[in-house]
PDB file of C-alpha atoms and ligand atoms in Angstrom:
ATOM      1  CA  UNK A 714      21.040 -15.566 -31.050  1.00  0.00           C
ATOM      2  CA  UNK A 715      18.430 -15.119 -28.403  1.00  0.00           C
ATOM      3  CA  UNK A 716      14.669 -16.240 -28.145  1.00  0.00           C
ATOM      4  CA  UNK A 717      13.838 -12.499 -28.123  1.00  0.00           C
ATOM      5  CA  UNK A 718      15.558 -12.070 -31.838  1.00  0.00           C
ATOM      6  CA  UNK A 719      13.189 -14.920 -32.851  1.00  0.00           C
ATOM      7  CA  UNK A 720      10.056 -13.077 -31.277  1.00  0.00           C
ATOM      8  CA  UNK A 721      11.016  -9.813 -33.128  1.00  0.00           C
ATOM      9  CA  UNK A 722      11.903 -11.489 -36.396  1.00  0.00           C
ATOM     10  CA  UNK A 723       8.410 -13.392 -36.474  1.00  0.00           C
ATOM     11  CA  UNK A 724       6.352  -9.994 -35.646  1.00  0.00           C
ATOM     12  CA  UNK A 725       8.237  -8.124 -38.304  1.00  0.00           C
ATOM     13  CA  UNK A 726       7.734 -10.953 -41.034  1.00  0.00           C
ATOM     14  CA  UNK A 727       3.975 -10.855 -39.848  1.00  0.00           C
ATOM     15  CA  UNK A 728       3.347  -7.279 -39.863  1.00  0.00           C
ATOM     16  CA  UNK A 729       5.349  -6.700 -42.978  1.00  0.00           C
ATOM     17  CA  UNK A 730       6.288  -3.162 -41.372  1.00  0.00           C
ATOM     18  CA  UNK A 731       8.606  -2.240 -38.657  1.00  0.00           C
ATOM     19  CA  UNK A 732       6.264   0.433 -37.075  1.00  0.00           C
ATOM     20  CA  UNK A 733       3.385  -2.077 -36.611  1.00  0.00           C
ATOM     21  CA  UNK A 734       5.910  -4.797 -35.493  1.00  0.00           C
ATOM     22  CA  UNK A 735       7.313  -2.643 -32.781  1.00  0.00           C
ATOM     23  CA  UNK A 736       3.696  -1.400 -31.725  1.00  0.00           C
ATOM     24  CA  UNK A 737       2.843  -5.272 -31.442  1.00  0.00           C
ATOM     25  CA  UNK A 738       6.083  -5.958 -29.311  1.00  0.00           C
ATOM     26  CA  UNK A 739       5.443  -2.759 -27.296  1.00  0.00           C
ATOM     27  CA  UNK A 740       8.933  -1.411 -27.845  1.00  0.00           C
ATOM     28  CA  UNK A 741      10.086   1.457 -29.691  1.00  0.00           C
ATOM     29  CA  UNK A 742      11.015   1.296 -33.474  1.00  0.00           C
ATOM     30  CA  UNK A 743      14.918   1.908 -33.178  1.00  0.00           C
ATOM     31  CA  UNK A 744      15.808  -0.753 -30.800  1.00  0.00           C
ATOM     32  CA  UNK A 745      13.595  -3.226 -32.942  1.00  0.00           C
ATOM     33  CA  UNK A 746      15.605  -2.391 -36.024  1.00  0.00           C
ATOM     34  CA  UNK A 747      18.846  -2.821 -34.274  1.00  0.00           C
ATOM     35  CA  UNK A 748      17.750  -6.361 -32.931  1.00  0.00           C
ATOM     36  CA  UNK A 749      16.772  -7.358 -36.496  1.00  0.00           C
ATOM     37  CA  UNK A 750      20.224  -6.269 -37.921  1.00  0.00           C
ATOM     38  CA  UNK A 751      22.026  -7.783 -34.843  1.00  0.00           C
ATOM     39  CA  UNK A 752      20.222 -11.196 -35.594  1.00  0.00           C
ATOM     40  CA  UNK A 753      21.213 -10.914 -39.686  1.00  0.00           C
ATOM     41  CA  UNK A 754      24.908 -10.060 -38.539  1.00  0.00           C
ATOM     42  CA  UNK A 755      24.959 -13.032 -36.212  1.00  0.00           C
ATOM     43  CA  UNK A 756      23.695 -15.187 -38.811  1.00  0.00           C
ATOM     44  CA  UNK A 757      25.439 -13.531 -41.644  1.00  0.00           C
ATOM     45  CA  UNK A 758      22.638 -13.801 -44.016  1.00  0.00           C
ATOM     46  CA  UNK A 759      20.109 -11.189 -45.333  1.00  0.00           C
ATOM     47  CA  UNK A 760      16.546 -12.073 -43.935  1.00  0.00           C
ATOM     48  CA  UNK A 761      14.597  -9.048 -44.981  1.00  0.00           C
ATOM     49  CA  UNK A 762      14.800  -7.512 -48.592  1.00  0.00           C
ATOM     50  CA  UNK A 763      15.562  -3.927 -48.029  1.00  0.00           C
ATOM     51  CA  UNK A 764      13.563  -1.346 -49.587  1.00  0.00           C
ATOM     52  CA  UNK A 765      10.555  -3.563 -50.179  1.00  0.00           C
ATOM     53  CA  UNK A 766       6.986  -2.108 -49.087  1.00  0.00           C
ATOM     54  CA  UNK A 767       5.493  -4.185 -47.406  1.00  0.00           C
ATOM     55  CA  UNK A 768       8.870  -5.792 -46.075  1.00  0.00           C
ATOM     56  CA  UNK A 769       9.385  -9.058 -47.987  1.00  0.00           C
ATOM     57  CA  UNK A 770      11.441 -12.071 -46.655  1.00  0.00           C
ATOM     58  CA  UNK A 771      14.394 -13.276 -48.630  1.00  0.00           C
ATOM     59  CA  UNK A 772      14.497 -17.101 -49.156  1.00  0.00           C
ATOM     60  CA  UNK A 773      16.683 -17.525 -46.262  1.00  0.00           C
ATOM     61  CA  UNK A 774      14.436 -15.202 -44.048  1.00  0.00           C
ATOM     62  CA  UNK A 775      11.527 -17.422 -45.094  1.00  0.00           C
ATOM     63  CA  UNK A 776      13.414 -20.706 -43.847  1.00  0.00           C
ATOM     64  CA  UNK A 777      14.214 -18.751 -40.825  1.00  0.00           C
ATOM     65  CA  UNK A 778      10.646 -17.671 -40.220  1.00  0.00           C
ATOM     66  CA  UNK A 779       9.088 -21.423 -40.600  1.00  0.00           C
ATOM     67  CA  UNK A 780      11.693 -22.511 -38.066  1.00  0.00           C
ATOM     68  CA  UNK A 781      11.379 -19.741 -35.651  1.00  0.00           C
ATOM     69  CA  UNK A 782       7.643 -20.270 -35.364  1.00  0.00           C
ATOM     70  CA  UNK A 783       8.504 -24.137 -34.632  1.00  0.00           C
ATOM     71  CA  UNK A 784      10.784 -23.110 -31.882  1.00  0.00           C
ATOM     72  CA  UNK A 785       8.495 -20.436 -30.045  1.00  0.00           C
ATOM     73  CA  UNK A 786       5.578 -22.995 -30.180  1.00  0.00           C
ATOM     74  CA  UNK A 787       8.175 -25.547 -28.711  1.00  0.00           C
ATOM     75  CA  UNK A 788       9.096 -22.695 -25.948  1.00  0.00           C
ATOM     76  CA  UNK A 789       5.506 -22.337 -25.141  1.00  0.00           C
ATOM     77  CA  UNK A 790       4.556 -26.048 -24.591  1.00  0.00           C
ATOM     78  CA  UNK A 791       8.005 -26.586 -22.570  1.00  0.00           C
ATOM     79  CA  UNK A 792       6.735 -23.535 -20.365  1.00  0.00           C
ATOM     80  CA  UNK A 793       3.077 -25.219 -19.850  1.00  0.00           C
ATOM     81  CA  UNK A 794       4.448 -28.776 -19.378  1.00  0.00           C
ATOM     82  CA  UNK A 795       6.969 -27.523 -16.460  1.00  0.00           C
ATOM     83  CA  UNK A 796       4.488 -25.428 -14.825  1.00  0.00           C
ATOM     84  CA  UNK A 797       1.941 -28.733 -14.961  1.00  0.00           C
ATOM     85  CA  UNK A 798       4.949 -30.753 -13.467  1.00  0.00           C
ATOM     86  CA  UNK A 799       5.457 -28.181 -10.655  1.00  0.00           C
ATOM     87  CA  UNK A 800       1.571 -28.646  -9.885  1.00  0.00           C
ATOM     88  CA  UNK A 801       1.155 -32.390 -10.101  1.00  0.00           C
ATOM     89  CA  UNK A 802       4.289 -34.143  -8.777  1.00  0.00           C
ATOM     90  CA  UNK A 803       3.084 -37.602 -10.310  1.00  0.00           C
ATOM     91  CA  UNK A 804       0.141 -39.767 -10.873  1.00  0.00           C
ATOM     92  CA  UNK A 805      -1.126 -42.931  -9.549  1.00  0.00           C
ATOM     93  CA  UNK A 806      -3.527 -45.141 -11.160  1.00  0.00           C
ATOM     94  CA  UNK A 807      -5.465 -47.629  -8.753  1.00  0.00           C
ATOM     95  CA  UNK A 808      -7.577 -50.708  -9.562  1.00  0.00           C
ATOM     96  CA  UNK A 809      -9.985 -52.094  -7.028  1.00  0.00           C
ATOM     97  CA  UNK A 810     -12.697 -54.673  -6.808  1.00  0.00           C
ATOM     98  CA  UNK A 811     -16.072 -53.545  -6.226  1.00  0.00           C
ATOM     99  CA  UNK A 812     -16.558 -54.747  -2.918  1.00  0.00           C
ATOM    100  CA  UNK A 813     -13.723 -52.792  -1.319  1.00  0.00           C
ATOM    101  CA  UNK A 814     -15.717 -49.713  -1.859  1.00  0.00           C
ATOM    102  CA  UNK A 815     -17.999 -50.749   1.075  1.00  0.00           C
ATOM    103  CA  UNK A 816     -14.559 -51.377   3.295  1.00  0.00           C
ATOM    104  CA  UNK A 817     -11.995 -48.546   3.856  1.00  0.00           C
ATOM    105  CA  UNK A 818     -11.414 -47.724   0.362  1.00  0.00           C
ATOM    106  CA  UNK A 819     -13.247 -44.273   0.138  1.00  0.00           C
ATOM    107  CA  UNK A 820     -11.699 -43.113   3.446  1.00  0.00           C
ATOM    108  CA  UNK A 821      -8.238 -44.183   2.184  1.00  0.00           C
ATOM    109  CA  UNK A 822      -8.810 -42.182  -0.913  1.00  0.00           C
ATOM    110  CA  UNK A 823     -10.301 -39.154   0.593  1.00  0.00           C
ATOM    111  CA  UNK A 824      -7.693 -38.992   3.158  1.00  0.00           C
ATOM    112  CA  UNK A 825      -4.790 -39.507   0.484  1.00  0.00           C
ATOM    113  CA  UNK A 826      -6.072 -36.737  -1.942  1.00  0.00           C
ATOM    114  CA  UNK A 827      -6.106 -34.418   1.138  1.00  0.00           C
ATOM    115  CA  UNK A 828      -2.868 -35.015   2.394  1.00  0.00           C
ATOM    116  CA  UNK A 829      -1.101 -35.401  -1.210  1.00  0.00           C
ATOM    117  CA  UNK A 830      -2.726 -32.758  -3.129  1.00  0.00           C
ATOM    118  CA  UNK A 831       0.250 -32.689  -5.867  1.00  0.00           C
ATOM    119  CA  UNK A 832      -0.284 -36.593  -6.561  1.00  0.00           C
ATOM    120  CA  UNK A 833      -3.183 -36.972  -9.097  1.00  0.00           C
ATOM    121  CA  UNK A 834      -5.234 -40.199  -8.290  1.00  0.00           C
ATOM    122  CA  UNK A 835      -7.473 -42.088 -10.775  1.00  0.00           C
ATOM    123  CA  UNK A 836      -9.413 -45.156  -9.814  1.00  0.00           C
ATOM    124  CA  UNK A 837     -10.559 -48.043 -11.984  1.00  0.00           C
ATOM    125  CA  UNK A 838     -12.872 -50.826 -11.157  1.00  0.00           C
ATOM    126  CA  UNK A 839     -11.465 -54.205 -12.049  1.00  0.00           C
ATOM    127  CA  UNK A 840     -11.260 -57.747 -10.738  1.00  0.00           C
ATOM    128  CA  UNK A 841      -8.422 -59.138  -9.045  1.00  0.00           C
ATOM    129  CA  UNK A 842      -7.279 -60.935 -12.119  1.00  0.00           C
ATOM    130  CA  UNK A 843      -7.696 -57.890 -14.384  1.00  0.00           C
ATOM    131  CA  UNK A 844      -5.550 -56.161 -11.834  1.00  0.00           C
ATOM    132  CA  UNK A 845      -2.592 -58.456 -12.461  1.00  0.00           C
ATOM    133  CA  UNK A 846      -2.558 -57.582 -16.329  1.00  0.00           C
ATOM    134  CA  UNK A 847      -3.095 -53.913 -15.673  1.00  0.00           C
ATOM    135  CA  UNK A 848      -0.036 -53.696 -13.306  1.00  0.00           C
ATOM    136  CA  UNK A 849       2.027 -55.524 -15.695  1.00  0.00           C
ATOM    137  CA  UNK A 850       1.114 -53.240 -18.587  1.00  0.00           C
ATOM    138  CA  UNK A 851       1.442 -50.233 -16.337  1.00  0.00           C
ATOM    139  CA  UNK A 852      -2.012 -49.143 -16.675  1.00  0.00           C
ATOM    140  CA  UNK A 853      -2.589 -49.145 -12.957  1.00  0.00           C
ATOM    141  CA  UNK A 854       0.218 -48.823 -10.254  1.00  0.00           C
ATOM    142  CA  UNK A 855      -1.522 -50.538  -7.226  1.00  0.00           C
ATOM    143  CA  UNK A 856      -4.451 -52.997  -7.060  1.00  0.00           C
ATOM    144  CA  UNK A 857      -6.791 -53.740  -4.234  1.00  0.00           C
ATOM    145  CA  UNK A 858      -8.216 -57.234  -4.582  1.00  0.00           C
ATOM    146  CA  UNK A 859      -9.351 -60.615  -2.869  1.00  0.00           C
ATOM    147  CA  UNK A 860      -7.662 -63.292  -4.703  1.00  0.00           C
ATOM    148  CA  UNK A 861      -4.524 -64.850  -3.748  1.00  0.00           C
ATOM    149  CA  UNK A 862      -2.975 -65.217  -7.158  1.00  0.00           C
ATOM    150  CA  UNK A 863       0.709 -65.672  -7.497  1.00  0.00           C
ATOM    151  CA  UNK A 864       2.576 -64.060 -10.246  1.00  0.00           C
ATOM    152  CA  UNK A 865       6.208 -63.524 -10.343  1.00  0.00           C
ATOM    153  CA  UNK A 866       6.330 -59.963 -11.327  1.00  0.00           C
ATOM    154  CA  UNK A 867       3.664 -58.958  -8.785  1.00  0.00           C
ATOM    155  CA  UNK A 868       3.902 -58.129  -5.031  1.00  0.00           C
ATOM    156  CA  UNK A 869       1.039 -58.924  -2.768  1.00  0.00           C
ATOM    157  CA  UNK A 870       0.588 -57.664   0.781  1.00  0.00           C
ATOM    158  CA  UNK A 871      -2.423 -59.055   2.717  1.00  0.00           C
ATOM    159  CA  UNK A 872      -3.668 -55.749   4.144  1.00  0.00           C
ATOM    160  CA  UNK A 873      -6.443 -57.610   6.424  1.00  0.00           C
ATOM    161  CA  UNK A 874      -8.660 -60.723   6.597  1.00  0.00           C
ATOM    162  CA  UNK A 875     -12.277 -59.477   6.409  1.00  0.00           C
ATOM    163  CA  UNK A 876     -14.896 -61.311   8.166  1.00  0.00           C
ATOM    164  CA  UNK A 877     -17.795 -62.716   5.940  1.00  0.00           C
ATOM    165  CA  UNK A 878     -21.529 -62.700   6.641  1.00  0.00           C
ATOM    166  CA  UNK A 879     -24.888 -63.884   5.351  1.00  0.00           C
ATOM    167  CA  UNK A 880     -27.000 -61.556   3.381  1.00  0.00           C
ATOM    168  CA  UNK A 881     -30.498 -62.722   3.553  1.00  0.00           C
ATOM    169  CA  UNK A 882     -34.227 -61.624   2.638  1.00  0.00           C
ATOM    170  CA  UNK A 883     -35.450 -59.484   5.988  1.00  0.00           C
ATOM    171  CA  UNK A 884     -38.516 -62.175   5.791  1.00  0.00           C
ATOM    172  CA  UNK A 885     -36.412 -65.105   5.465  1.00  0.00           C
ATOM    173  CA  UNK A 886     -37.411 -67.794   8.181  1.00  0.00           C
ATOM    174  CA  UNK A 887     -33.799 -67.929   8.906  1.00  0.00           C
ATOM    175  CA  UNK A 888     -33.645 -64.233   9.880  1.00  0.00           C
ATOM    176  CA  UNK A 889     -34.544 -65.255  13.197  1.00  0.00           C
ATOM    177  CA  UNK A 890     -31.275 -66.977  13.903  1.00  0.00           C
ATOM    178  CA  UNK A 891     -28.519 -64.802  15.449  1.00  0.00           C
ATOM    179  CA  UNK A 892     -25.877 -66.632  13.064  1.00  0.00           C
ATOM    180  CA  UNK A 893     -26.232 -69.062  10.288  1.00  0.00           C
ATOM    181  CA  UNK A 894     -24.208 -72.345   9.623  1.00  0.00           C
ATOM    182  CA  UNK A 895     -23.184 -73.207   6.071  1.00  0.00           C
ATOM    183  CA  UNK A 896     -25.557 -76.298   6.315  1.00  0.00           C
ATOM    184  CA  UNK A 897     -28.315 -73.771   6.872  1.00  0.00           C
ATOM    185  CA  UNK A 898     -27.256 -71.878   3.804  1.00  0.00           C
ATOM    186  CA  UNK A 899     -26.585 -74.969   1.595  1.00  0.00           C
ATOM    187  CA  UNK A 900     -30.296 -75.744   1.950  1.00  0.00           C
ATOM    188  CA  UNK A 901     -31.335 -72.636  -0.080  1.00  0.00           C
ATOM    189  CA  UNK A 902     -30.293 -70.935  -3.305  1.00  0.00           C
ATOM    190  CA  UNK A 903     -26.774 -69.727  -2.796  1.00  0.00           C
ATOM    191  CA  UNK A 904     -25.855 -66.429  -4.969  1.00  0.00           C
ATOM    192  CA  UNK A 905     -22.342 -66.077  -5.831  1.00  0.00           C
ATOM    193  CA  UNK A 906     -20.507 -63.131  -7.520  1.00  0.00           C
ATOM    194  CA  UNK A 907     -18.712 -62.245  -9.795  1.00  0.00           C
ATOM    195  CA  UNK A 908     -19.711 -64.735 -12.427  1.00  0.00           C
ATOM    196  CA  UNK A 909     -16.424 -63.947 -14.458  1.00  0.00           C
ATOM    197  CA  UNK A 910     -13.655 -63.942 -14.655  1.00  0.00           C
ATOM    198  CA  UNK A 911     -12.695 -66.840 -12.557  1.00  0.00           C
ATOM    199  CA  UNK A 912     -11.122 -67.420 -10.198  1.00  0.00           C
ATOM    200  CA  UNK A 913     -13.120 -65.024  -8.154  1.00  0.00           C
ATOM    201  CA  UNK A 914     -14.632 -64.304  -4.917  1.00  0.00           C
ATOM    202  CA  UNK A 915     -17.479 -66.663  -5.916  1.00  0.00           C
ATOM    203  CA  UNK A 916     -14.709 -69.573  -5.801  1.00  0.00           C
ATOM    204  CA  UNK A 917     -13.795 -68.419  -2.264  1.00  0.00           C
ATOM    205  CA  UNK A 918     -17.206 -68.712  -1.098  1.00  0.00           C
ATOM    206  CA  UNK A 919     -17.937 -72.121  -2.956  1.00  0.00           C
ATOM    207  CA  UNK A 920     -14.563 -73.541  -1.574  1.00  0.00           C
ATOM    208  CA  UNK A 921     -15.780 -73.049   1.827  1.00  0.00           C
ATOM    209  CA  UNK A 922     -19.016 -75.101   1.043  1.00  0.00           C
ATOM    210  CA  UNK A 923     -16.706 -77.753  -0.509  1.00  0.00           C
ATOM    211  CA  UNK A 924     -14.000 -77.661   2.122  1.00  0.00           C
ATOM    212  CA  UNK A 925     -17.016 -79.011   4.541  1.00  0.00           C
ATOM    213  CA  UNK A 926     -18.234 -81.687   2.004  1.00  0.00           C
ATOM    214  CA  UNK A 927     -21.441 -79.435   1.490  1.00  0.00           C
ATOM    215  CA  UNK A 928     -23.170 -78.637  -1.988  1.00  0.00           C
ATOM    216  CA  UNK A 929     -25.515 -75.738  -1.965  1.00  0.00           C
ATOM    217  CA  UNK A 930     -28.816 -76.952  -3.192  1.00  0.00           C
ATOM    218  CA  UNK A 931     -28.923 -74.328  -5.998  1.00  0.00           C
ATOM    219  CA  UNK A 932     -26.305 -71.682  -7.093  1.00  0.00           C
ATOM    220  CA  UNK A 933     -27.263 -68.432  -8.739  1.00  0.00           C
ATOM    221  CA  UNK A 934     -24.060 -66.791 -10.179  1.00  0.00           C
ATOM    222  CA  UNK A 935     -24.675 -62.827 -10.184  1.00  0.00           C
ATOM    223  CA  UNK A 936     -22.542 -60.635 -12.260  1.00  0.00           C
ATOM    224  CA  UNK A 937     -21.607 -58.344  -9.447  1.00  0.00           C
ATOM    225  CA  UNK A 938     -22.169 -57.596  -5.851  1.00  0.00           C
ATOM    226  CA  UNK A 939     -24.857 -55.183  -6.200  1.00  0.00           C
ATOM    227  CA  UNK A 940     -26.866 -57.517  -8.250  1.00  0.00           C
ATOM    228  CA  UNK A 941     -26.357 -60.210  -5.883  1.00  0.00           C
ATOM    229  CA  UNK A 942     -27.808 -58.019  -2.995  1.00  0.00           C
ATOM    230  CA  UNK A 943     -30.745 -57.003  -5.087  1.00  0.00           C
ATOM    231  CA  UNK A 944     -31.493 -60.664  -5.979  1.00  0.00           C
ATOM    232  CA  UNK A 945     -31.387 -61.111  -2.191  1.00  0.00           C
ATOM    233  CA  UNK A 946     -33.972 -58.438  -1.781  1.00  0.00           C
ATOM    234  CA  UNK A 947     -35.988 -60.161  -4.487  1.00  0.00           C
ATOM    235  CA  UNK A 948     -36.021 -63.417  -2.483  1.00  0.00           C
ATOM    236  CA  UNK A 949     -33.944 -65.310  -4.829  1.00  0.00           C
ATOM    237  CA  UNK A 950     -31.646 -66.616  -2.228  1.00  0.00           C
ATOM    238  CA  UNK A 951     -28.748 -65.989   0.329  1.00  0.00           C
ATOM    239  CA  UNK A 952     -25.337 -64.471  -0.358  1.00  0.00           C
ATOM    240  CA  UNK A 953     -22.032 -64.696   1.254  1.00  0.00           C
ATOM    241  CA  UNK A 954     -20.659 -60.985   1.715  1.00  0.00           C
ATOM    242  CA  UNK A 955     -17.780 -59.053   3.098  1.00  0.00           C
ATOM    243  CA  UNK A 956     -18.954 -57.968   6.404  1.00  0.00           C
ATOM    244  CA  UNK A 957     -18.541 -54.114   5.362  1.00  0.00           C
ATOM    245  CA  UNK A 958     -21.305 -54.673   2.635  1.00  0.00           C
ATOM    246  CA  UNK A 959     -23.702 -54.214   5.886  1.00  0.00           C
ATOM    247  CA  UNK A 960     -23.245 -50.571   5.603  1.00  0.00           C
ATOM    248  CA  UNK A 961     -25.513 -51.043   2.219  1.00  0.00           C
ATOM    249  CA  UNK A 962     -28.529 -50.529   4.343  1.00  0.00           C
ATOM    250  CA  UNK A 963     -31.753 -51.571   3.050  1.00  0.00           C
ATOM    251  CA  UNK A 964     -35.081 -52.510   4.579  1.00  0.00           C
ATOM    252  CA  UNK A 965     -35.512 -55.816   2.681  1.00  0.00           C
ATOM    253  CA  UNK A 966     -31.944 -57.322   3.296  1.00  0.00           C
ATOM    254  CA  UNK A 967     -30.717 -58.167   6.779  1.00  0.00           C
ATOM    255  CA  UNK A 968     -27.366 -59.550   7.417  1.00  0.00           C
ATOM    256  CA  UNK A 969     -26.314 -62.422  10.026  1.00  0.00           C
ATOM    257  CA  UNK A 970     -22.966 -63.690  11.442  1.00  0.00           C
ATOM    258  CA  UNK A 971     -21.668 -67.217  10.135  1.00  0.00           C
ATOM    259  CA  UNK A 972     -21.381 -69.780  12.644  1.00  0.00           C
ATOM    260  CA  UNK A 973     -18.296 -71.107  11.106  1.00  0.00           C
ATOM    261  CA  UNK A 974     -14.580 -70.253  12.260  1.00  0.00           C
ATOM    262  CA  UNK A 975     -12.061 -68.548   9.822  1.00  0.00           C
ATOM    263  CA  UNK A 976     -14.777 -67.447   7.162  1.00  0.00           C
ATOM    264  CA  UNK A 977     -12.668 -64.535   6.107  1.00  0.00           C
ATOM    265  CA  UNK A 978     -11.921 -62.802   2.748  1.00  0.00           C
ATOM    266  CA  UNK A 979      -8.510 -61.095   2.254  1.00  0.00           C
ATOM    267  CA  UNK A 980      -8.007 -57.529   1.186  1.00  0.00           C
ATOM    268  CA  UNK A 981      -4.937 -57.708  -0.993  1.00  0.00           C
ATOM    269  CA  UNK A 982      -2.901 -54.709  -1.947  1.00  0.00           C
ATOM    270  CA  UNK A 983      -0.909 -55.769  -5.304  1.00  0.00           C
ATOM    271  CA  UNK A 984       2.032 -53.591  -6.737  1.00  0.00           C
ATOM    272  CA  UNK A 985       4.779 -54.268  -9.454  1.00  0.00           C
ATOM    273  CA  UNK A 986       7.474 -56.367  -7.963  1.00  0.00           C
ATOM    274  CA  UNK A 987      10.298 -53.957  -8.079  1.00  0.00           C
ATOM    275  CA  UNK A 988       8.177 -50.877  -7.982  1.00  0.00           C
ATOM    276  CA  UNK A 989       9.754 -48.692  -5.016  1.00  0.00           C
ATOM    277  CA  UNK A 990       7.955 -45.481  -5.973  1.00  0.00           C
ATOM    278  CA  UNK A 991       7.328 -43.106  -3.275  1.00  0.00           C
ATOM    279  CA  UNK A 992       3.804 -42.621  -3.983  1.00  0.00           C
ATOM    280  CA  UNK A 993       3.059 -46.107  -3.316  1.00  0.00           C
ATOM    281  CA  UNK A 994       4.861 -46.161   0.076  1.00  0.00           C
ATOM    282  CA  UNK A 995       2.778 -42.972   1.107  1.00  0.00           C
ATOM    283  CA  UNK A 996      -0.398 -44.855   0.065  1.00  0.00           C
ATOM    284  CA  UNK A 997       0.427 -47.945   2.155  1.00  0.00           C
ATOM    285  CA  UNK A 998       1.520 -45.649   5.157  1.00  0.00           C
ATOM    286  CA  UNK A 999      -1.626 -44.108   4.790  1.00  0.00           C
ATOM    287  CA  UNK A1000      -3.530 -47.288   5.177  1.00  0.00           C
ATOM    288  CA  UNK A1001      -1.418 -48.430   8.151  1.00  0.00           C
ATOM    289  CA  UNK A1002      -2.115 -45.096   9.935  1.00  0.00           C
ATOM    290  CA  UNK A1003      -5.946 -45.679   9.363  1.00  0.00           C
ATOM    291  CA  UNK A1004      -5.818 -49.321  10.548  1.00  0.00           C
ATOM    292  CA  UNK A1005      -3.900 -48.077  13.616  1.00  0.00           C
ATOM    293  CA  UNK A1006      -6.390 -45.126  14.284  1.00  0.00           C
ATOM    294  CA  UNK A1007      -9.402 -47.634  13.878  1.00  0.00           C
ATOM    295  CA  UNK A1008      -7.674 -50.305  16.087  1.00  0.00           C
ATOM    296  CA  UNK A1009      -8.615 -52.728  13.336  1.00  0.00           C
ATOM    297  CA  UNK A1010      -8.029 -56.516  14.423  1.00  0.00           C
ATOM    298  CA  UNK A1011      -6.345 -58.871  11.913  1.00  0.00           C
ATOM    299  CA  UNK A1012      -4.839 -55.990   9.742  1.00  0.00           C
ATOM    300  CA  UNK A1013      -1.404 -56.081   8.703  1.00  0.00           C
ATOM    301  CA  UNK A1014       1.171 -54.111  11.050  1.00  0.00           C
ATOM    302  CA  UNK A1015       3.493 -51.253  10.169  1.00  0.00           C
ATOM    303  CA  UNK A1016       6.219 -53.656  11.158  1.00  0.00           C
ATOM    304  CA  UNK A1017       4.988 -56.255   8.849  1.00  0.00           C
ATOM    305  CA  UNK A1018       4.849 -54.119   6.238  1.00  0.00           C
ATOM    306  CA  UNK A1019       8.332 -52.219   6.629  1.00  0.00           C
ATOM    307  CA  UNK A1020       9.690 -55.955   6.453  1.00  0.00           C
ATOM    308  CA  UNK A1021       7.432 -56.365   3.122  1.00  0.00           C
ATOM    309  CA  UNK A1022       8.817 -53.183   1.634  1.00  0.00           C
ATOM    310  CA  UNK A1023      12.409 -53.928   2.435  1.00  0.00           C
ATOM    311  CA  UNK A1024      12.656 -57.437   1.246  1.00  0.00           C
ATOM    312  CA  UNK A1025      11.057 -56.664  -2.025  1.00  0.00           C
TER     313      UNK A1025
HETATM  314  C1  BEZ B 250     -10.146 -52.239   3.817  1.00  0.00           C
HETATM  315  O1  BEZ B 250     -11.309 -52.121   3.876  1.00  0.00           O
HETATM  316  O2  BEZ B 250      -9.457 -52.490   4.563  1.00  0.00           O
HETATM  317  C2  BEZ B 250      -9.424 -51.868   2.496  1.00  0.00           C
HETATM  318  C3  BEZ B 250     -10.128 -51.544   1.331  1.00  0.00           C
HETATM  319  C4  BEZ B 250      -9.651 -51.112   0.208  1.00  0.00           C
HETATM  320  C5  BEZ B 250      -8.398 -50.775   0.194  1.00  0.00           C
HETATM  321  C6  BEZ B 250      -7.374 -50.905   1.281  1.00  0.00           C
HETATM  322  C7  BEZ B 250      -8.069 -51.423   2.483  1.00  0.00           C
END
């Protein structure tokens, strides 16, 4: 019994007439009758009551008709799914903290999409801590965050240490200085973000003050980076931000260097510990290529990275 026998039988059952079924199938009537006869011989049962007008199915014929419909529908689904897999090799979900959008993330995603058209990428904004849970639940495959959180099931790679800067109102008296110290900033309202969940980038910034025995006069916790910058523009206070945020140009906010050694925030790539998937390797390779092309200081080198991948 072949799939064509199922198609022919279904057409005859639905049309109730061999001539109309043959027209629907675009074949001549005698070969269609022969195929139905072959099917009945193969099964050893009568499927269509002979002599009935319109043609009626026997009990076995009705049973066969129901199952033939299901099989033909599954065949169509199988065809569609196989064709889709042929087009899309795989899918990769990426979680990222909002601040990485001001860095290299847009370029990395653009280039990756161009170079690997058969990999379907989806992007999800989430905190570093949310990324850890999402990786373990299989909701994302890669996370880009900023918190050095240890988890036995998660592999972390510090891609680079990004310099931090002060964002302050353009009209602020401290704006005349080329670089600000943490003492300068501690005298003002310090705007930190994100407010929750903790630990977050806010804690990295607060730790930098506490490590130097400084307590900012006032702390304002903003929900996210955009809000923090808006509050700076409104003259509420000063925020400490990754240097790439300077790309977010607005007249009422200016950016100044910090007169503090090692004021950096890491950009950390996280994956599931034993995930050796090729897509993730391709993504990492693309990041390395971009860093090398941009001659980025403090970035992980291809050599370091190979070590990380081999040792995991
Ligand atoms: C970067 O700015 O270096 C970066 C941001 C997101 C993902 C990877 C790298």
